[in-house]
PDB file of C-alpha atoms in Angstrom:
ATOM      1  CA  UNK Z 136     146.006 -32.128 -61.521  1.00 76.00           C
ATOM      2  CA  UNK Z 137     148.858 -29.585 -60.078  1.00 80.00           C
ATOM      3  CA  UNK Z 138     146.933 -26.791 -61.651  1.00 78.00           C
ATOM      4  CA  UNK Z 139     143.872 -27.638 -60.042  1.00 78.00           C
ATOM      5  CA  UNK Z 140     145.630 -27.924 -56.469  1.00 83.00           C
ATOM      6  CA  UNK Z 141     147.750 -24.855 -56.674  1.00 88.00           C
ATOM      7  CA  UNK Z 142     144.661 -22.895 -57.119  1.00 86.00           C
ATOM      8  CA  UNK Z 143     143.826 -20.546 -54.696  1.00 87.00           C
ATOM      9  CA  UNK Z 144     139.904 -21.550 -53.480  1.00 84.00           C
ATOM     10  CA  UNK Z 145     138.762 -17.933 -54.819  1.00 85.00           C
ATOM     11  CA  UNK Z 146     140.522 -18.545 -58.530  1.00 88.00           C
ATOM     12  CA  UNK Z 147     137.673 -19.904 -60.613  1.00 88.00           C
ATOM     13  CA  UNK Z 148     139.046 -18.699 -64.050  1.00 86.00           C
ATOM     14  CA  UNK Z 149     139.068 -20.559 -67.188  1.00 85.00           C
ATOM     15  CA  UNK Z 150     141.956 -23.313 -67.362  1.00 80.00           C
ATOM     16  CA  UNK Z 151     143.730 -23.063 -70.780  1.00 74.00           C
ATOM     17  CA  UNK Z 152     142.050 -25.050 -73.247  1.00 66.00           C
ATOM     18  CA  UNK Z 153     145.358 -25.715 -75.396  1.00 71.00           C
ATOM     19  CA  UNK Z 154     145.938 -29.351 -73.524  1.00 71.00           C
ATOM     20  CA  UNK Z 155     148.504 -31.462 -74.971  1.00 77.00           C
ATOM     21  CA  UNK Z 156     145.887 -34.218 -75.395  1.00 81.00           C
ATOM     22  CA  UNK Z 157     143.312 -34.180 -77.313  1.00 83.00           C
ATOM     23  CA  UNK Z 158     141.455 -36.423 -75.043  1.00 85.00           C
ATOM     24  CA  UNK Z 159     141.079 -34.333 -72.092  1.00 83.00           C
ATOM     25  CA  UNK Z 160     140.073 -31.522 -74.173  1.00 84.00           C
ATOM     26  CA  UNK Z 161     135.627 -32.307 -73.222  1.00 88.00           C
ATOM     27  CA  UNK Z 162     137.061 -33.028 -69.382  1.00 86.00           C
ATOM     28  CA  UNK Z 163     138.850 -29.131 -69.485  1.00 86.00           C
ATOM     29  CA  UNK Z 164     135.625 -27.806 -70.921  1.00 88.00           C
ATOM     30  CA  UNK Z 165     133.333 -29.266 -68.588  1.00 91.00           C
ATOM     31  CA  UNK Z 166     135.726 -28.055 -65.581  1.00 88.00           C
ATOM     32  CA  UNK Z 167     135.918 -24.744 -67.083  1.00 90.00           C
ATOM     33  CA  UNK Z 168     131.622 -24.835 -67.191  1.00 92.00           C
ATOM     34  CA  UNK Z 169     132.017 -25.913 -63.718  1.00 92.00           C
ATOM     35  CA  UNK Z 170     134.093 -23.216 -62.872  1.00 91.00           C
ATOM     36  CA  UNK Z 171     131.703 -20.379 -64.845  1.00 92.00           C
ATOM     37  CA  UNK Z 172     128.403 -22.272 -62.787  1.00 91.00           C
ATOM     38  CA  UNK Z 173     130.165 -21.739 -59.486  1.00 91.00           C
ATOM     39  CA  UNK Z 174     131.088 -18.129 -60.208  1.00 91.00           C
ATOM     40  CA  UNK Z 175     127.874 -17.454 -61.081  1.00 90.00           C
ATOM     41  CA  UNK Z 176     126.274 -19.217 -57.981  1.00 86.00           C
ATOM     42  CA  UNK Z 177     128.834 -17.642 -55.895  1.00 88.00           C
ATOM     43  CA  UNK Z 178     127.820 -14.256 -57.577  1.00 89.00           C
ATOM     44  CA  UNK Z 179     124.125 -14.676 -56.684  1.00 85.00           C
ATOM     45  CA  UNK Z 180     124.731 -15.929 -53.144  1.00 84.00           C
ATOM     46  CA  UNK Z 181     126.506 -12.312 -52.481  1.00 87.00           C
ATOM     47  CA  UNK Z 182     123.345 -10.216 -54.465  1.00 87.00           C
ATOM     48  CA  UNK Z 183     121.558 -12.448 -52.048  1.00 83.00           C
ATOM     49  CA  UNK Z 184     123.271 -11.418 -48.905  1.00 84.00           C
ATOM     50  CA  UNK Z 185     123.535  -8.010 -49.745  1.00 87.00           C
ATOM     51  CA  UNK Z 186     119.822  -7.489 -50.755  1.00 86.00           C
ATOM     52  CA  UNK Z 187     119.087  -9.434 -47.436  1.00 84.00           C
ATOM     53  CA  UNK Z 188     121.075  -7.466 -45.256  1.00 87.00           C
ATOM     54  CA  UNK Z 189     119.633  -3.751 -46.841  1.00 87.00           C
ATOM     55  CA  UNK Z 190     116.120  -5.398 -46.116  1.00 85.00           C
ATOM     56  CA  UNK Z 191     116.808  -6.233 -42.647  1.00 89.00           C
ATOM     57  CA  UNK Z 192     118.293  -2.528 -41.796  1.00 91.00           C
ATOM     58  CA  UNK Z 193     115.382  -0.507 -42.206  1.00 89.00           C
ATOM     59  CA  UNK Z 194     113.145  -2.512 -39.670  1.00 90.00           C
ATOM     60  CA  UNK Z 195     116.268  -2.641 -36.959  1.00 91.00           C
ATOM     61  CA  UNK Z 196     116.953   0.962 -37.252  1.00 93.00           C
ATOM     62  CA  UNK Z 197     112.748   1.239 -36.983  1.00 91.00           C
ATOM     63  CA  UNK Z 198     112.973  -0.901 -34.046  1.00 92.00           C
ATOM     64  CA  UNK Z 199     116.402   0.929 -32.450  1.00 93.00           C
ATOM     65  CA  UNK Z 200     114.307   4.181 -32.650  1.00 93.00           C
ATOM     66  CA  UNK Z 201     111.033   2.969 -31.726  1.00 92.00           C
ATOM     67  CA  UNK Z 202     112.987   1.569 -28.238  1.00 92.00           C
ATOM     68  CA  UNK Z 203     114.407   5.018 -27.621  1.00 92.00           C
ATOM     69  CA  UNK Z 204     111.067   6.811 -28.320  1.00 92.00           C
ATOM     70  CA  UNK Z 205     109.691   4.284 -25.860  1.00 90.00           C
ATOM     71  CA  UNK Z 206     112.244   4.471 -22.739  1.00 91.00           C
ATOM     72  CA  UNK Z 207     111.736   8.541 -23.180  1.00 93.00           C
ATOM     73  CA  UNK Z 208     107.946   8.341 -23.493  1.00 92.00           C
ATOM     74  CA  UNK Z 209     106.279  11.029 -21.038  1.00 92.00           C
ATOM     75  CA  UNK Z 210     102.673   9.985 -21.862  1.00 94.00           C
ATOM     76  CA  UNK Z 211     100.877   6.638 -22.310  1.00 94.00           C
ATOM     77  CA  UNK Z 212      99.479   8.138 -26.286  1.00 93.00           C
ATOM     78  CA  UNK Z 213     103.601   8.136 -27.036  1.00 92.00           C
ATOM     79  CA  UNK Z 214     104.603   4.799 -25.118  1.00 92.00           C
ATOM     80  CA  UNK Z 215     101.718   2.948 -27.426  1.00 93.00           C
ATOM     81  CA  UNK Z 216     102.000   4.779 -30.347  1.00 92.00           C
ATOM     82  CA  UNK Z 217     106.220   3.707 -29.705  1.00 91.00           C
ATOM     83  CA  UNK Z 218     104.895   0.065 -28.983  1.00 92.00           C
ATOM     84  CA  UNK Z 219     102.889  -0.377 -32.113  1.00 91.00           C
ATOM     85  CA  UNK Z 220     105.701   1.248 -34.513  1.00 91.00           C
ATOM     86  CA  UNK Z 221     108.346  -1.257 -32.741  1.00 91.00           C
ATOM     87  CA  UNK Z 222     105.862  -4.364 -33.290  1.00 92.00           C
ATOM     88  CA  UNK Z 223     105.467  -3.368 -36.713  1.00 90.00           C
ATOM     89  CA  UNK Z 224     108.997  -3.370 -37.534  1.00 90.00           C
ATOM     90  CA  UNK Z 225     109.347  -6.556 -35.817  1.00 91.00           C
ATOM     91  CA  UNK Z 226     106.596  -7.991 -37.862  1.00 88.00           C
ATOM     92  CA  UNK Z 227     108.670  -6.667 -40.892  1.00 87.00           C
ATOM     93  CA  UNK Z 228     111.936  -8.037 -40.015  1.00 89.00           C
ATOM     94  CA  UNK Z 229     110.291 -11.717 -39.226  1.00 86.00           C
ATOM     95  CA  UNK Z 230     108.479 -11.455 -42.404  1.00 82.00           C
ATOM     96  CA  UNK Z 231     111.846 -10.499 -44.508  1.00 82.00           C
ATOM     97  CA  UNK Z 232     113.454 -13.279 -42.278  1.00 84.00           C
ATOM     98  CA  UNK Z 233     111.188 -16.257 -43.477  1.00 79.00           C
ATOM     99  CA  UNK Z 234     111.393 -14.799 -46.828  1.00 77.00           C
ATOM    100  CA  UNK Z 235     114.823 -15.483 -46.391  1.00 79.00           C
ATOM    101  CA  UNK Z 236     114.646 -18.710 -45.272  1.00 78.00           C
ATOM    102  CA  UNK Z 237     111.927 -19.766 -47.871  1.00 72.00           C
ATOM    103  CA  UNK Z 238     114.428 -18.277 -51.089  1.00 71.00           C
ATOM    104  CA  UNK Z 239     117.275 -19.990 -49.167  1.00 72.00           C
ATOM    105  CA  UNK Z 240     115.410 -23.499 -49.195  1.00 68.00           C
ATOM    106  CA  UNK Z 241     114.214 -23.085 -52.490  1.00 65.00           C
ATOM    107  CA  UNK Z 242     117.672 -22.485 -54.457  1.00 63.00           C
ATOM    108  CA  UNK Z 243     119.227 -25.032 -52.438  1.00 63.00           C
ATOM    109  CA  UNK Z 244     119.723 -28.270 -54.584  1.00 53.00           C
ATOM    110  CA  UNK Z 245     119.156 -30.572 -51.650  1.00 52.00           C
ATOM    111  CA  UNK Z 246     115.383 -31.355 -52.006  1.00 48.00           C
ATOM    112  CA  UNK Z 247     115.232 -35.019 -52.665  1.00 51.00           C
ATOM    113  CA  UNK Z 248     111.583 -34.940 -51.992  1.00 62.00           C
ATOM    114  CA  UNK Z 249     110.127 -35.152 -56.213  1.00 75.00           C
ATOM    115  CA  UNK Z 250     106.993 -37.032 -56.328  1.00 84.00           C
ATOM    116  CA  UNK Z 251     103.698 -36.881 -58.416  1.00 89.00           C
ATOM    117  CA  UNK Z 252     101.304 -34.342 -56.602  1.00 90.00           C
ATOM    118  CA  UNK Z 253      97.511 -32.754 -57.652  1.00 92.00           C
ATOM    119  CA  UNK Z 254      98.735 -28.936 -56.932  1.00 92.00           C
ATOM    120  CA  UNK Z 255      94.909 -27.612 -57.309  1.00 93.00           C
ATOM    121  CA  UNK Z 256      94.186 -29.793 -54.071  1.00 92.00           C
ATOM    122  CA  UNK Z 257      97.160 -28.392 -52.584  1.00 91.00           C
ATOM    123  CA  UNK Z 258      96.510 -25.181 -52.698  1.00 92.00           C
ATOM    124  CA  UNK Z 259      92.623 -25.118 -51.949  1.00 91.00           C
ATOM    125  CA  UNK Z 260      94.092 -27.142 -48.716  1.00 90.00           C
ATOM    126  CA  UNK Z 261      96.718 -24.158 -47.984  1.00 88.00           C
ATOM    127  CA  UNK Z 262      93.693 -21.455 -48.781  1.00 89.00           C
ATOM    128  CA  UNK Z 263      90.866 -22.866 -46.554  1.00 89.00           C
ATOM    129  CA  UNK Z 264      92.523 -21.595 -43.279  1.00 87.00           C
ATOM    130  CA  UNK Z 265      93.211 -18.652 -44.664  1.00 86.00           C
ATOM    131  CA  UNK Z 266      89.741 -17.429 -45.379  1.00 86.00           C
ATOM    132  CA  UNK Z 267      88.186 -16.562 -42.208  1.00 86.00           C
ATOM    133  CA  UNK Z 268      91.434 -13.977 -41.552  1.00 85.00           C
ATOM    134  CA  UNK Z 269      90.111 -12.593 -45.368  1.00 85.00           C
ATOM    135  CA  UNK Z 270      87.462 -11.804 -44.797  1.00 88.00           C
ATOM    136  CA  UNK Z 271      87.856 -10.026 -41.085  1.00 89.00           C
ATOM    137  CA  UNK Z 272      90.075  -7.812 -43.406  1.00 87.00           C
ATOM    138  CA  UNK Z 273      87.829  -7.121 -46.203  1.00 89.00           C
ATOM    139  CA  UNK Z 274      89.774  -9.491 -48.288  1.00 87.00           C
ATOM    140  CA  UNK Z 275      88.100 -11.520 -51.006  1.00 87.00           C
ATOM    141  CA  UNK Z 276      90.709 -14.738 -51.428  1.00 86.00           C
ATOM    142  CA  UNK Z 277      89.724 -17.072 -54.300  1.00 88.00           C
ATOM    143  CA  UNK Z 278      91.104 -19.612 -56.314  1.00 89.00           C
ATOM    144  CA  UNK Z 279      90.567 -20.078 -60.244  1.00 91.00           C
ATOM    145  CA  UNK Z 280      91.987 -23.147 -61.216  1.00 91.00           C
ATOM    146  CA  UNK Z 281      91.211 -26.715 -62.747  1.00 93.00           C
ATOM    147  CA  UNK Z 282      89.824 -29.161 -60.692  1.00 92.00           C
ATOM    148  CA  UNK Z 283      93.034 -31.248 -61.013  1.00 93.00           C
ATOM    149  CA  UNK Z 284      97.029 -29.788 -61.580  1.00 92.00           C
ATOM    150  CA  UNK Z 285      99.318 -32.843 -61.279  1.00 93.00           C
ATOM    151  CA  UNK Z 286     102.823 -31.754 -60.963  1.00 90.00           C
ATOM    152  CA  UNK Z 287     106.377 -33.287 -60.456  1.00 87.00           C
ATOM    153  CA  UNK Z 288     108.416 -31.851 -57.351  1.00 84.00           C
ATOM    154  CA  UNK Z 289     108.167 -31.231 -54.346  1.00 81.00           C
ATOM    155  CA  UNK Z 290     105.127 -29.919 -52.869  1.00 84.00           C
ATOM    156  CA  UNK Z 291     106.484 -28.317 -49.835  1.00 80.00           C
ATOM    157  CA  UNK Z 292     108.115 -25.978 -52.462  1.00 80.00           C
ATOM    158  CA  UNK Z 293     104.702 -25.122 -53.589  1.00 84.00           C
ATOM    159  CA  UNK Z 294     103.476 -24.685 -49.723  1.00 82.00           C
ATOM    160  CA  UNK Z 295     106.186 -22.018 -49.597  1.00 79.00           C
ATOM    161  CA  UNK Z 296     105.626 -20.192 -52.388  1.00 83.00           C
ATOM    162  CA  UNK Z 297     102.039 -20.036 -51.817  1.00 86.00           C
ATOM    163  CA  UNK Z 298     102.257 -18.739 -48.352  1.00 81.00           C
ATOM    164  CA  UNK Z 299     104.521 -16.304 -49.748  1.00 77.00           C
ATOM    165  CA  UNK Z 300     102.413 -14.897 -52.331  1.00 82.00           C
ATOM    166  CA  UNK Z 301      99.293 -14.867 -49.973  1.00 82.00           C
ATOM    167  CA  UNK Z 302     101.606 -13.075 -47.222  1.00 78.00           C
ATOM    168  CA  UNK Z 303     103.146 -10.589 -49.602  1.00 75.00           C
ATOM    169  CA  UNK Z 304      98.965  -9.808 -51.139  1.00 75.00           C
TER     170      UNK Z 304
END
């Protein structure tokens, strides 16, 4: 108990597993699993940030530009072409955003929402609107699957994933 509260919040190392009783030799190894889950979690949620944050720069140093190229402009051809590279970047950095967010809700372990769901309706629901963009943009979206995919979880999970991979085609 003194080991554990002397520990600085950052030490996750291995607790020696030479205890002087036998019986709290299973409680040191699951603590020590613990530990090795967190680092590894902790480890992640940095490769997370990090990938995040080099995703975001491109698209703010597009949009940085783009507004400087703008305010110096001379002819309406430069101010528009300016306008449509700073929108684009925007788009970019709001798509990268909900990406984000969608990774962000998906990893955390706070979805209590598990139920029974048909995933094959689900989808061709989350398709349909989708269709009439599609096609304006040459774009043939279809869906093989059964008629019926029943699936435990939470079917907002599948919303987001979906949207992602329709996005990201």
């Amino acid at each position: 108990s003194d080991g554990l509260h002397s520990r600085s919040v950052n030490d996750l190392t291995p607790f020696a597993s030479n205890m002087r009783y036998e019986e709290l030799q299973p409680m040191m190894r699951a603590i020590n699993e613990l530990m090795e889950r967190l680092q590894s979690k902790i480890r992640q949620e940095h490769s997370f940030v990090h990938d995040a944050a080099h995703e975001l720069q491109t698209p703010l140093a597009v949009i940085a530009n783009q507004t400087h190229v703008l305010a110096a402009a001379t002819t309406i051809e430069e101010r528009a072409e300016a306008h449509r590279s700073a929108e684009h970047a925007v788009e970019r950095a709001g798509h990268v955003v909900r990406q984000m967010l969608i990774l962000s809700r998906l990893d955390s372990d706070l979805s209590d929402v598990n139920k029974t769901f048909d995933a094959a309706a689900n989808v061709r629901e989350l398709l349909a609107p989708l269709v009439p963009e599609a096609l304006v943009k040459s774009i043939e979206l279809t869906l093989e699957s059964p008629d019926q995919v029943l699936l435990h979880g939470d079917p907002s999970e599948l919303h987001s994933i979906i949207g992602n991979l329709v996005d990201n085609a």
